[in-house]
Short mmCIF file of C-alpha atoms and ligand atoms in Angstrom, two decimals:
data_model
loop_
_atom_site.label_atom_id
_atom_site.label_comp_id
_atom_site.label_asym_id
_atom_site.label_seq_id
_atom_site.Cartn_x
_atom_site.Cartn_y
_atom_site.Cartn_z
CA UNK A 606 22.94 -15.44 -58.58
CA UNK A 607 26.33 -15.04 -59.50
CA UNK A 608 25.80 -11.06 -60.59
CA UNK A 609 24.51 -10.84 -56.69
CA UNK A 610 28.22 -11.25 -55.95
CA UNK A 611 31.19 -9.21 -55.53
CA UNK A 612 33.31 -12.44 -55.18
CA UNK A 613 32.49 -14.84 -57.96
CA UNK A 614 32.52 -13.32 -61.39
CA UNK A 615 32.29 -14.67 -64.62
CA UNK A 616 35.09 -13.84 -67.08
CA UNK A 617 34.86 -13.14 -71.29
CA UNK A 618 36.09 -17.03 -71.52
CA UNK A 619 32.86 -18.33 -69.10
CA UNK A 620 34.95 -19.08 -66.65
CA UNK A 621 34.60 -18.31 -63.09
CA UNK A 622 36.83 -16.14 -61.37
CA UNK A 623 37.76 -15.39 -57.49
CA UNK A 624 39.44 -12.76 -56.43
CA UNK A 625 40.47 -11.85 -59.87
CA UNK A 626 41.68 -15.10 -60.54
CA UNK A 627 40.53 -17.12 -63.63
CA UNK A 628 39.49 -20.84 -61.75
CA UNK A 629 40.92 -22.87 -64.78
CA UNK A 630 44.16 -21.09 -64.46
CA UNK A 631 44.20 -21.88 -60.66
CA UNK A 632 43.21 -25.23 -61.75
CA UNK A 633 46.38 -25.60 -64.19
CA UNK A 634 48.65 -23.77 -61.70
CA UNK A 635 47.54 -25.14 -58.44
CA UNK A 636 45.88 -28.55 -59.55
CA UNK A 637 42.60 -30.26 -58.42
CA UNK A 638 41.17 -30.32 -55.31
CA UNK A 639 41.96 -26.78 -54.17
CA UNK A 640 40.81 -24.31 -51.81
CA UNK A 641 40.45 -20.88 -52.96
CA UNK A 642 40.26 -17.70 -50.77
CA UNK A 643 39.35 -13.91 -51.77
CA UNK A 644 41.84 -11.89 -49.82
CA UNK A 645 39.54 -9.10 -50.06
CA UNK A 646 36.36 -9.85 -49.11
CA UNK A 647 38.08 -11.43 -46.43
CA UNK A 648 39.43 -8.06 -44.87
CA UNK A 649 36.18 -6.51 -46.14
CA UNK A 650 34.03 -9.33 -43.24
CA UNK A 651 36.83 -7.77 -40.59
CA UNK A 652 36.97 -4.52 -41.24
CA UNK A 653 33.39 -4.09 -41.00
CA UNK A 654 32.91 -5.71 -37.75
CA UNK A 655 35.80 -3.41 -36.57
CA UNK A 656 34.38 -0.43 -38.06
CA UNK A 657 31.37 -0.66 -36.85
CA UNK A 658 32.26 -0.88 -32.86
CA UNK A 659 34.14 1.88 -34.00
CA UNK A 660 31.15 3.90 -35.54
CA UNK A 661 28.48 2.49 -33.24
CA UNK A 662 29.84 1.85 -29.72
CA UNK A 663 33.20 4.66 -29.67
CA UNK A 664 35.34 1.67 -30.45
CA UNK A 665 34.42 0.45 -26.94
CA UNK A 666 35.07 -3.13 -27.90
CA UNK A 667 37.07 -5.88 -29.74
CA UNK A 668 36.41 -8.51 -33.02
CA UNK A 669 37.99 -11.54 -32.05
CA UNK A 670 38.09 -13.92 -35.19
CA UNK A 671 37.12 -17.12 -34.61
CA UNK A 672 39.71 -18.93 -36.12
CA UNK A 673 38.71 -22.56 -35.80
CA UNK A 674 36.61 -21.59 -38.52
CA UNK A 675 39.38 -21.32 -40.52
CA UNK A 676 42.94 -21.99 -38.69
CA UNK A 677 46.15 -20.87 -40.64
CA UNK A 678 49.36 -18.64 -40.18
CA UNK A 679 48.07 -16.58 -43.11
CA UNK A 680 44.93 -15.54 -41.95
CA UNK A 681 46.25 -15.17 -38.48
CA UNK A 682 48.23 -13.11 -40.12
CA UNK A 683 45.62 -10.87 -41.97
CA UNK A 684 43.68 -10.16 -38.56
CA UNK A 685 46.75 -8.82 -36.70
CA UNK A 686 46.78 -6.59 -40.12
CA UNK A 687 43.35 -5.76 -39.87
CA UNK A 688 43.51 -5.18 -36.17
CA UNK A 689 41.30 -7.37 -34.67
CA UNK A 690 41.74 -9.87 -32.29
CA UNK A 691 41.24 -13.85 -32.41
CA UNK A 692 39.57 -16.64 -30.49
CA UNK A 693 41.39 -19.55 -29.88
CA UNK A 694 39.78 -23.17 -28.69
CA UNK A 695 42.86 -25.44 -28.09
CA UNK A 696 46.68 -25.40 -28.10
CA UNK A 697 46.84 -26.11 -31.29
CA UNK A 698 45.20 -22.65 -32.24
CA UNK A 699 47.30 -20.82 -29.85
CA UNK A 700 50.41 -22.24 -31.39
CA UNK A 701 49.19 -21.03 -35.02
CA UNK A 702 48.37 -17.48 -33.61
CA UNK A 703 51.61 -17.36 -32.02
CA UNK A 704 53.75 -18.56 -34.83
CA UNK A 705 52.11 -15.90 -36.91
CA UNK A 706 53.22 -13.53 -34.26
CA UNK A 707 49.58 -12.80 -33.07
CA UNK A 708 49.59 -10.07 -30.13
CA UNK A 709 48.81 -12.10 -27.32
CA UNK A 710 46.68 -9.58 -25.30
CA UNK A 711 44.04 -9.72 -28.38
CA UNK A 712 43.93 -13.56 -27.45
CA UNK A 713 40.62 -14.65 -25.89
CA UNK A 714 40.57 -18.42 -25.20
CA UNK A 715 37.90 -20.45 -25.11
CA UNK A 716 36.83 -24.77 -25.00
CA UNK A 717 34.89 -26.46 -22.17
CA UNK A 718 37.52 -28.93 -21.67
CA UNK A 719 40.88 -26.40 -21.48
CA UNK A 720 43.72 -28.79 -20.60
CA UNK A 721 46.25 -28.06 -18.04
CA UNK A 722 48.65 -28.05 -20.58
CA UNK A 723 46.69 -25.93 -22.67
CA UNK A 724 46.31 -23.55 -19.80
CA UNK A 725 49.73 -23.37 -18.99
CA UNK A 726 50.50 -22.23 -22.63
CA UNK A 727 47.80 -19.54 -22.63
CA UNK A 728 49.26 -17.86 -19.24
CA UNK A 729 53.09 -18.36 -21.01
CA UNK A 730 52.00 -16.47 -23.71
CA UNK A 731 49.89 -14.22 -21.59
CA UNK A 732 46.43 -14.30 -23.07
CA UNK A 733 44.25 -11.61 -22.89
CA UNK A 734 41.58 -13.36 -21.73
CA UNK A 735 40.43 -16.99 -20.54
CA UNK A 736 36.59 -17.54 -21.02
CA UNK A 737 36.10 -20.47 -18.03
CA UNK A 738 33.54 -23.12 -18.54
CA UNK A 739 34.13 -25.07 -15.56
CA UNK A 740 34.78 -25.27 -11.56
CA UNK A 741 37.93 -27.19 -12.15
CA UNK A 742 38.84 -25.01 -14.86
CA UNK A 743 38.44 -21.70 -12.47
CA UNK A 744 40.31 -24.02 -10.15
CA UNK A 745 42.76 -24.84 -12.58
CA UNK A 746 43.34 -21.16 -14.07
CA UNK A 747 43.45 -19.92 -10.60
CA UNK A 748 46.32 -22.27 -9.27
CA UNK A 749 48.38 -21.86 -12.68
CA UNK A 750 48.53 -18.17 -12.70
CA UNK A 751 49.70 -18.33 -8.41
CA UNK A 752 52.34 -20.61 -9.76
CA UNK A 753 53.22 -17.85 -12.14
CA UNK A 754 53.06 -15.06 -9.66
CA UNK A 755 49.72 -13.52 -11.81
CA UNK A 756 46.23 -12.49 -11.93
CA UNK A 757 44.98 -13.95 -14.95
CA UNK A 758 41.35 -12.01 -16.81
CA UNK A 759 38.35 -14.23 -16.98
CA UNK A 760 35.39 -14.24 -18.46
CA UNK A 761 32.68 -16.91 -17.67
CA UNK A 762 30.84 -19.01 -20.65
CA UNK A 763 26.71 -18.57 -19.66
CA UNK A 764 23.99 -19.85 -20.83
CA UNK A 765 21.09 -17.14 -20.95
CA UNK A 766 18.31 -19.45 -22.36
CA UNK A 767 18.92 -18.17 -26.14
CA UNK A 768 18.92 -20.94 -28.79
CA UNK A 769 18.96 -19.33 -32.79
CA UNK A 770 18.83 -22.15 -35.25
CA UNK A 771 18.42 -20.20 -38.85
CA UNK A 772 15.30 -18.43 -39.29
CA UNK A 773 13.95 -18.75 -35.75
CA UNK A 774 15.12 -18.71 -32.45
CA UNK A 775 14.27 -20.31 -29.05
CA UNK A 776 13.99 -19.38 -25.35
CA UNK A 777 15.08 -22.47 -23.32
CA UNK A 778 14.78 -22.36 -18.97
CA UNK A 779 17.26 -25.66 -18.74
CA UNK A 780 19.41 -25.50 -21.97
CA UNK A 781 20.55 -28.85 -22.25
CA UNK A 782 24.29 -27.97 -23.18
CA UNK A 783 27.79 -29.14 -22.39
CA UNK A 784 28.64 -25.48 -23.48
CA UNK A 785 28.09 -22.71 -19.94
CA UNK A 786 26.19 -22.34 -16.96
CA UNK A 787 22.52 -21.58 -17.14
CA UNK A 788 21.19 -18.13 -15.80
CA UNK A 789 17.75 -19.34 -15.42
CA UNK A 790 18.78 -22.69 -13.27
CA UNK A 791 21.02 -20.18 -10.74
CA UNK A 792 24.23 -21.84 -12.04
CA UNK A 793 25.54 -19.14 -13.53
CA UNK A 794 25.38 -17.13 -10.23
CA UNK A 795 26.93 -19.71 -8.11
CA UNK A 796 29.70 -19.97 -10.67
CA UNK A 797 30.47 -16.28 -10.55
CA UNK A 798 30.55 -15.79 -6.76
CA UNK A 799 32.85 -19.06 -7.34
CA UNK A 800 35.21 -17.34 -9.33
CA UNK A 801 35.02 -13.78 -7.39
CA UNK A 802 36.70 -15.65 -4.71
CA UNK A 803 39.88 -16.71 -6.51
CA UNK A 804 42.50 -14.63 -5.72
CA UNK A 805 44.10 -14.94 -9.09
CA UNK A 806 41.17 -14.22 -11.52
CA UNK A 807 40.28 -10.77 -12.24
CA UNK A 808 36.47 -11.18 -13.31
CA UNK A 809 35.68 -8.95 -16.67
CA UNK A 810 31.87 -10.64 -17.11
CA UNK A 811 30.14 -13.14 -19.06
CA UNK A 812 29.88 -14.51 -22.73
CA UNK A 813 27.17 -16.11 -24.69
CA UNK A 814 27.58 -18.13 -28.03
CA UNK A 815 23.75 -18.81 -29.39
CA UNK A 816 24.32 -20.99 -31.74
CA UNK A 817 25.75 -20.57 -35.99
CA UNK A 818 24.22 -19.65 -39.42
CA UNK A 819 21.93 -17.09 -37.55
CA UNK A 820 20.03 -14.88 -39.88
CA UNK A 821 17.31 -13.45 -37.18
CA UNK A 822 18.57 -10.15 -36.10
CA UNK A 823 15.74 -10.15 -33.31
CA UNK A 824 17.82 -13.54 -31.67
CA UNK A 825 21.18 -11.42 -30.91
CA UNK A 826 18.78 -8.43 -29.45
CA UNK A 827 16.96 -11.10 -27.39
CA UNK A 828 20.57 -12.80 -26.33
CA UNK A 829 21.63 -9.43 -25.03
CA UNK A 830 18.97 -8.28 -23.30
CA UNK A 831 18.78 -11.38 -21.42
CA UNK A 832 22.49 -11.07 -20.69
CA UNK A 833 22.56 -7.76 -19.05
CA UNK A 834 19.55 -8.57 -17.24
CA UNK A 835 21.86 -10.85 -15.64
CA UNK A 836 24.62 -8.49 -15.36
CA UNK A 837 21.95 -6.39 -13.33
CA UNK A 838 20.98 -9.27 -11.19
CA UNK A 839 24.62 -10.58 -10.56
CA UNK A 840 25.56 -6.59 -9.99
CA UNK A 841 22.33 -6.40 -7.23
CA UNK A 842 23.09 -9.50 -5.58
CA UNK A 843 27.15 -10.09 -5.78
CA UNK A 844 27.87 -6.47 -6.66
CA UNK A 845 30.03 -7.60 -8.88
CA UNK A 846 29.36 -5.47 -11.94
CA UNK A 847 30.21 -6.69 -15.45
CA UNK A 848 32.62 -4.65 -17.86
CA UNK A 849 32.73 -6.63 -20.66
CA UNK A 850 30.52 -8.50 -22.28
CA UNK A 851 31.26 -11.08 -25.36
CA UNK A 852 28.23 -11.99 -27.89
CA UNK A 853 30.15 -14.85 -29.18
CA UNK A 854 29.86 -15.38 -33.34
CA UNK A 855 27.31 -16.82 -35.46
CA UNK A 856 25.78 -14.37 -37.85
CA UNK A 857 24.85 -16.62 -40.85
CA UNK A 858 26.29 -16.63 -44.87
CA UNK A 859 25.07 -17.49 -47.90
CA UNK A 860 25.18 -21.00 -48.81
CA UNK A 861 22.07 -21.74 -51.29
CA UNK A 862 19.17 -20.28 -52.65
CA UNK A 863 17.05 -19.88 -49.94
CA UNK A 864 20.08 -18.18 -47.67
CA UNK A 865 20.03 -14.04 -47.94
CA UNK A 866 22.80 -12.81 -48.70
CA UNK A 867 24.00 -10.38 -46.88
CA UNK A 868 26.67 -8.21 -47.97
CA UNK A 869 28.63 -5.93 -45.96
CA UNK A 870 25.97 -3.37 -45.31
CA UNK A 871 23.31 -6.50 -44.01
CA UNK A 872 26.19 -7.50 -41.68
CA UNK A 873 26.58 -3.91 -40.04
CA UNK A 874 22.83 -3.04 -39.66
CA UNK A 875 23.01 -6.63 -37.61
CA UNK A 876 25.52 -5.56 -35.57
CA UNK A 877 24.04 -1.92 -35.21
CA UNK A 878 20.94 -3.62 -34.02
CA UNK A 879 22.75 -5.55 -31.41
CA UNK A 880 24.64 -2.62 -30.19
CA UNK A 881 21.87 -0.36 -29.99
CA UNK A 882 20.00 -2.94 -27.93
CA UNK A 883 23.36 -2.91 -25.72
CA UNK A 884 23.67 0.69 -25.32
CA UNK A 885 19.37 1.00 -24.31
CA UNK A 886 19.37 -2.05 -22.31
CA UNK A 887 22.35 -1.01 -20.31
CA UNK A 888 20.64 2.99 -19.51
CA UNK A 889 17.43 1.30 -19.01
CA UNK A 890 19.55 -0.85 -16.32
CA UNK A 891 21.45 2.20 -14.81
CA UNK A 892 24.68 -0.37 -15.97
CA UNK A 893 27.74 0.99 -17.41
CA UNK A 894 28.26 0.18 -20.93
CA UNK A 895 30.43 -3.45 -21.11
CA UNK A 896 33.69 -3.57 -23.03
CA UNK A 897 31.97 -5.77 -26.22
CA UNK A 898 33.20 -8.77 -27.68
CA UNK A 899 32.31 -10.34 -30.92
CA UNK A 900 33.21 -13.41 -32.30
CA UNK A 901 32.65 -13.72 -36.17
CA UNK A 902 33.87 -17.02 -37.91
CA UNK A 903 31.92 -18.34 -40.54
CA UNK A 904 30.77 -15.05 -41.66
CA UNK A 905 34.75 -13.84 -41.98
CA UNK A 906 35.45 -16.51 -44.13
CA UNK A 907 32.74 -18.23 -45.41
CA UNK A 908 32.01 -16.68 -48.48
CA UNK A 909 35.24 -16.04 -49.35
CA UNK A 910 36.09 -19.41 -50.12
CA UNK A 911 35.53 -22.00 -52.72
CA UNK A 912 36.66 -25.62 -53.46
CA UNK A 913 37.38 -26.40 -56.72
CA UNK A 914 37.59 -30.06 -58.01
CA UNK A 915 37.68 -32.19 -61.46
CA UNK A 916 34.79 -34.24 -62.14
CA UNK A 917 35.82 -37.60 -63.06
CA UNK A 918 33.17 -40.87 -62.85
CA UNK A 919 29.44 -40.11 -63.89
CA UNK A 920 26.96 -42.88 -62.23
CA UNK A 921 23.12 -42.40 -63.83
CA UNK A 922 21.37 -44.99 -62.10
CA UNK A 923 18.10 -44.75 -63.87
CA UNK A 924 14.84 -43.15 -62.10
CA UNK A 925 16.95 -42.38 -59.30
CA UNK A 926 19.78 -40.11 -59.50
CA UNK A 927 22.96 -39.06 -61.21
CA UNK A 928 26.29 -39.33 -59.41
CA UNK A 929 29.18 -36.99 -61.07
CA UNK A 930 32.14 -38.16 -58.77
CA UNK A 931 35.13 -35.46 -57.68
CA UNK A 932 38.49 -35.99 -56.72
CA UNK A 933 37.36 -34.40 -53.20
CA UNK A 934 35.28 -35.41 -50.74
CA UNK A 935 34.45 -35.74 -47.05
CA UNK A 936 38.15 -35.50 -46.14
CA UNK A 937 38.38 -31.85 -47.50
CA UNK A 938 34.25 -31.23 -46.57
CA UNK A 939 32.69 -33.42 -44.39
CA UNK A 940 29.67 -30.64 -43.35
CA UNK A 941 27.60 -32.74 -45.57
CA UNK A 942 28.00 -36.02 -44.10
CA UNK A 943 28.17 -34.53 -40.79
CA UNK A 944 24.93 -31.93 -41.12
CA UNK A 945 23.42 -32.11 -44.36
CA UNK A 946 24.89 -28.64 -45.21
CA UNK A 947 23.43 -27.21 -48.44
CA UNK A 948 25.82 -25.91 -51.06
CA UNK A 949 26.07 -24.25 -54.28
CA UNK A 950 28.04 -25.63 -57.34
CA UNK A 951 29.25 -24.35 -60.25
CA UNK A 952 31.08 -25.71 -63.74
CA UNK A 953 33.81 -23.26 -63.55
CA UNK A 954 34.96 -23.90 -66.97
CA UNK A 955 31.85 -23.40 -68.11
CA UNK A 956 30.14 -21.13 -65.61
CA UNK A 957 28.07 -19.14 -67.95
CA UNK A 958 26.00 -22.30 -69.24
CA UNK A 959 22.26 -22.69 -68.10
CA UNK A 960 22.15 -25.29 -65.68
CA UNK A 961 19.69 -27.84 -67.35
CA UNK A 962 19.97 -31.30 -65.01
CA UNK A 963 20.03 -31.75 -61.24
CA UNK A 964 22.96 -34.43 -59.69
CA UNK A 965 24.27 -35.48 -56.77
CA UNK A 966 28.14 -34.53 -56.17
CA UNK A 967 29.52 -37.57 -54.90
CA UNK A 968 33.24 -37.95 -53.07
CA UNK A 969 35.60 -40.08 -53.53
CA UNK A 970 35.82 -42.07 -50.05
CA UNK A 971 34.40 -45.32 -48.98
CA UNK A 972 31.47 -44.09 -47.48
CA UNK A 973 28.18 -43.83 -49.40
CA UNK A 974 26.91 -40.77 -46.98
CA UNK A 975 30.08 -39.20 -48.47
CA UNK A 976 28.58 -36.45 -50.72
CA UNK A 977 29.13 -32.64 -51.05
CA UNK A 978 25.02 -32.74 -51.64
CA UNK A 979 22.20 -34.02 -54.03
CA UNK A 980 20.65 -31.24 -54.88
CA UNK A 981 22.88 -29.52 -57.30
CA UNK A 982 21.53 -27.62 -60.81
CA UNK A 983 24.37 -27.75 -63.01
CA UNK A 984 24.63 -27.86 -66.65
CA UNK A 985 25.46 -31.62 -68.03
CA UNK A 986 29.05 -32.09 -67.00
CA UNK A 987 31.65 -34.87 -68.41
CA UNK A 988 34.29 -35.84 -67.26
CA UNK A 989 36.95 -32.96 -67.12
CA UNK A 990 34.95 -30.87 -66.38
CA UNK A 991 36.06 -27.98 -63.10
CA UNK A 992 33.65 -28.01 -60.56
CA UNK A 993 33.52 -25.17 -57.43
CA UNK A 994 31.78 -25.74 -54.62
CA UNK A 995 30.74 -21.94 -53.22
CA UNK A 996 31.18 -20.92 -49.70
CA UNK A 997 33.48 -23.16 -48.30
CA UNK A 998 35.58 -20.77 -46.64
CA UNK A 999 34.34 -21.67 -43.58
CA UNK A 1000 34.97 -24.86 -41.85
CA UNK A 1001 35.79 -27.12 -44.64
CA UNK A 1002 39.83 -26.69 -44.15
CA UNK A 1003 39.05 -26.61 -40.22
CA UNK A 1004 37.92 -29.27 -40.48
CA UNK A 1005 39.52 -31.32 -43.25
CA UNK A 1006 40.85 -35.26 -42.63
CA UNK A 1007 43.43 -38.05 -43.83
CA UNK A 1008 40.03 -40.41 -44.26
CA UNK A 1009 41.13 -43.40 -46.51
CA UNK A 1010 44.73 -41.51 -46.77
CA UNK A 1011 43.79 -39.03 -48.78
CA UNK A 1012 45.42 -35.72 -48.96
CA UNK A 1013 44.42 -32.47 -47.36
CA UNK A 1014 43.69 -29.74 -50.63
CA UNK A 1015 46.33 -26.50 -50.36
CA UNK A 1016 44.66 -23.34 -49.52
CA UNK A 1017 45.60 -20.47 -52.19
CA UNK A 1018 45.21 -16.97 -51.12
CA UNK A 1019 44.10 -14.64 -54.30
CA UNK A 1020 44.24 -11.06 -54.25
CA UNK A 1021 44.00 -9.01 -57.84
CA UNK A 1022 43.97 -12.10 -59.57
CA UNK A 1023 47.26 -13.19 -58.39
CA UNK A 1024 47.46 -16.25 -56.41
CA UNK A 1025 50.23 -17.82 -53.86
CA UNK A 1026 49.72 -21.04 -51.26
CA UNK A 1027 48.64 -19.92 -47.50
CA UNK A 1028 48.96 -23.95 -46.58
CA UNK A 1029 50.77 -25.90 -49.10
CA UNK A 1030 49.69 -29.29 -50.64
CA UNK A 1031 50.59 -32.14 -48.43
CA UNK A 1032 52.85 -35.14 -49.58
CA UNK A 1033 52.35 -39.15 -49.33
CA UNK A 1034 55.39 -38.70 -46.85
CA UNK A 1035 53.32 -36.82 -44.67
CA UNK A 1036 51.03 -39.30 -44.27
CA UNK A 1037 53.43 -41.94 -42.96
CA UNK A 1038 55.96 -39.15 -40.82
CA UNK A 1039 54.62 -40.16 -37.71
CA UNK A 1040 54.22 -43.97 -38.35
CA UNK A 1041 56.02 -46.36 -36.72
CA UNK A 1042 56.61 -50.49 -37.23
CA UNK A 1043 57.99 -51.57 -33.86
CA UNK A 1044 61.14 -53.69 -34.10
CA UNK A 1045 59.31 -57.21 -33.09
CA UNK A 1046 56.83 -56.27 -36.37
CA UNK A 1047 59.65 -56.22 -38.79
C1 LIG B 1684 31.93 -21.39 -33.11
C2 LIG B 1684 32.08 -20.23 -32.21
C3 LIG B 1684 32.19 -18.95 -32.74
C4 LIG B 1684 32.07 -18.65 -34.22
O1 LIG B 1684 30.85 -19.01 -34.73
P1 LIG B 1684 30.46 -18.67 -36.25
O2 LIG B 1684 29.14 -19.30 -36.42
O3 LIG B 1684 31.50 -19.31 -37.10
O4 LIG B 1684 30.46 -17.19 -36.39
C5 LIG B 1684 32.39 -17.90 -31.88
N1 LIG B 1684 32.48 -18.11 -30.54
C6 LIG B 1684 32.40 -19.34 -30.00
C7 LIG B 1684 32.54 -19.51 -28.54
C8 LIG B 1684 32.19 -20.44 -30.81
O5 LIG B 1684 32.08 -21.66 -30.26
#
C-alpha cells in the first residue's frame, strides 16, 4: 500500500515521511496533533485538472478549487499560483480568497442560502460569477448589482436527476434536494426564464454538483448529457442558449483498501471522458461548445494530507475491542462521527512494522461516537507511539471545532522535506477572545 504512493514513503529509520519530511521530526518540531500537507501533490491535483481543459477542450474552460474543502490563505495562495480559479460558499471564504489576494474574476460563488450581506461582498469585490439557487436570491442579486450601477454573471444551480454515491449512480425524476431546481419537474425552466428577465443578470448557463467520493466515470458522462439536453431544450423553448456550463466537483480519493487509487493519470482519463462526452453531446445537439467549469475539492487535497497524533491511553475491553486513545479527535475530524468515513492509519515511528492486531482509534472528547474508526490494522502500539491518519487533506481542517475547548491542530505545509505553518497552532487565549462576563455577572 504504501509503495502505491508517491506521497507517503517510508524512510531508512521506518519512519514515514510526507513530502520529504521525516513524521517524527514534524512530530518533535511541530508537536502532536498536526496536520500535514504535500505541497506537491497538491499542485500536481491542480495542474492536472488545468492541463487537461487545456489539452482536451483548447483551454475552453476554468478549475475552480473548491476551497471549503480545505479553506486557508496558503492554499488560496497556491491556486492563484497554479492558475486556477476557486469556489467560494460564504463570506467567510471570500474574505480568505481575498486576503490572499485571489483575482476576483476567477471567483465563482456558490450556497443556497447567499446572505444579503454576503452578496453585497461578492459584487464589492466583483466576483466572476454568482451560481443562484433561489427566486429571492435572483431577486436579491438583481437589486444589489442596480444599486451598484452593474450587470452581475449568473449561473443557475440545477438539478438534472443525477445522484453518484461511490460505485454506482442514480437517475432521480423529483430529487429530493435543498441544493437546485429540478429539470425533470419544469423548475429549472421556470427559474431560467425568471432570471432572463432581470435586467441586471447576464445569464452564462447552468451547474450541476452530483454528489462526492465519485469513482464511476459513466455518472459524470450521464450528468452531462442530461445537462445539455437541457441546454437544448431551454435553447428551443427560451432561446436562451447556454455558454458555460459548470460540472461541479466530486471525483473520489483514496481513503482505504477498497478505494482505487487514482493517481494523476486516473484523474485525467476521468476528466477526458467527461469532456469528450461534452464536445459529442454538444455536435450531436447542433450547441456550441459551453465555457466548462470544474469544481475539484476533495480530490485537490485529499490525499495530500495527513493527521498525525500521539497515542496515549490503551482500553482492551476483552472479546470486544481495543481502544488506543489520541490526543485528536472529532474536533480536528469529525467525518467519522458525522459519516462513518473509512480511514487508513499508520505507526509513523514505526511504519515499516507488519500490522499484526486490529483497534479502534478513539478521540479524546466526551462523546463515545467520537472515533477516527474501528477498523484499523496496525502493529501493537504503546503509548508514545506517532500515529497518521492518511488522507485527511480534505475536510478535516474545514471542518475542524472548539468541541470540549479543545484546540484546532496547525496545518504545516511540506515541500522537499522542509516544513513551515500555513495556519498556526491556536492558543487557550483564543478560546476565551470573544467571551464576555456581563457586568451584573461579576
Ligand atoms: C462540495 C462541492 C464541490 C467539491 O466537491 P468535492 O467532492 O470535494 O470535489 C464542488 N462544487 C460544489 C457546488 C460543492 O458543493
Amino acid at each position: 500500500m504504501m509503495n502505491a504512493r508517491k506521497t507517503f514513503r517510508i524512510n531508512s529509520l521506518g519512519h514515514l515521511t510526507i513530502g520529504g519530511a521525516d513524521c517524527c521530526k514534524l512530530a518533535e518540531q511541530f508537536q502532536t496533533p498536526l496536520y500535514a500537507l504535500d505541497e506537491q501533490h497538491i499542485r500536481n491535483m491542480m495542474r492536472v485538472y488545468r492541463n487537461t481543459i487545456d489539452d482536451e477542450y483548447d483551454g475552453h474552460g476554468l478549475v475552480l478549487y473548491a476551497s471549503k474543502a480545505l479553506c486557508c490563505t496558503a492554499i488560496c495562495a497556491i491556486a492563484k499560483q497554479e492558475g486556477i480559479g476557486i469556489d467560494v460558499v460564504s463570506g467567510g471564504e471570500l474574505y480568505t480568497a481575498m486576503w490572499a489576494a485571489f483575482p476576483a474574476d476567477k471567483i465563482v460563488m456558490h450556497g443556497n442560502n447567499k446572505l444579503p450581506h454576503e452578496i453585497e461582498e461578492a459584487l464589492d469585490h466583483r466576483v466572476g460569477m454568482i451560481v443562484l439557487d433561489a427566486y429571492s436570491e435572483a431577486d436579491l442579486v438583481d437589486r444589489t448589482a442596480a444599486q451598484r450601477g452593474m450587470v452581475q454573471d449568473v449561473m443557475i444551480r440545477i438539478n438534472p436527476g443525477v445522484e453518484a454515491h461511490t460505485h454506482a449512480y442514480v437517475q432521480t425524476a423529483t430529487p429530493d434536494s435543498k441544493f437546485g431546481f429540478s429539470v425533470a419537474n419544469g423548475s429549472a425552466e421556470a427559474f431560467t426564464a425568471y432570471v432572463l428577465q432581470k435586467k441586471h443578470l447576464r445569464l452564462h448557463g447552468f451547474h450541476c454538483h452530483i454528489g462526492s467520493q465519485i469513482f464511476e466515470k459513466q455518472s459524470f458522462v450521464l450528468a452531462v448529457r442530461k445537462n445539455l439536453a437541457f441546454v437544448d431544450a431551454v435553447k428551443q423553448s427560451l432561446g436562451f442558449e447556454a455558454d458555460a456550463l459548470n460540472m461541479g466537483g466530486g471525483f473520489g480519493i483514496w481513503y482505504a483498501d477498497d478505494d482505487a487509487m487514482i493517481g494523476v493519470e486516473g484523474y485525467r482519463a476521468y476528466l477526458t471522458a467527461l469532456l469528450a462526452a461534452i464536445k459529442e453531446e454538444c455536435s450531436l445537439r447542433g450547441l456550441r461548445r459551453p465555457f466548462v467549469y470544474l469544481e475539484p475539492g476533495r480530490s485537490v487535497v485529499g490525499e495530500a494530507g495527513i493527521t498525525l497524533y500521539t497515542v496515549g491511553a490503551i482500553k482492551e475491553i476483552p472479546s470486544v475491542r481495543k481502544y488506543l486513545a489520541i490526543d485528536g479527535g472529532m474536533f480536528d475530524n469529525p467525518r467519522y462521527a458525522l459519516y462513518q468515513s473509512r480511514y487508513t492509519a499508520v505507526l509513523a515511528n514505526r511504519a515499516a512494522e507488519q500490522p499484526t492486531e486490529l483497534v479502534a482509534i478513539a478521540g479524546k472528547c466526551c462523546e463515545s461516537g467520537d472515533l477516527i474508526g474501528t477498523q484499523f490494522h496496525l502493529p501493537k502500539a504503546k503509548e508514545g507511539d506517532l500515529l497518521a491518519v492518511l488522507s485527511t487533506g480534505a475536510y478535516n481542517y474545514s471542518m475542524a471545532s472548539n468541541y470540549n475547548r479543545n484546540l484546532i491542530p496547525p496545518v504545516v505545509l511540506v515541500n522537499e522535506g522542509h516544513a513551515e505553518y500555513i495556519v498556526k497552532p491556536q492558543t487557550y487565549e483564543d478560546l476565551v477572545r470573544n467571551d464576555v462576563i456581563p457586568e451584573r455577572l461579576k
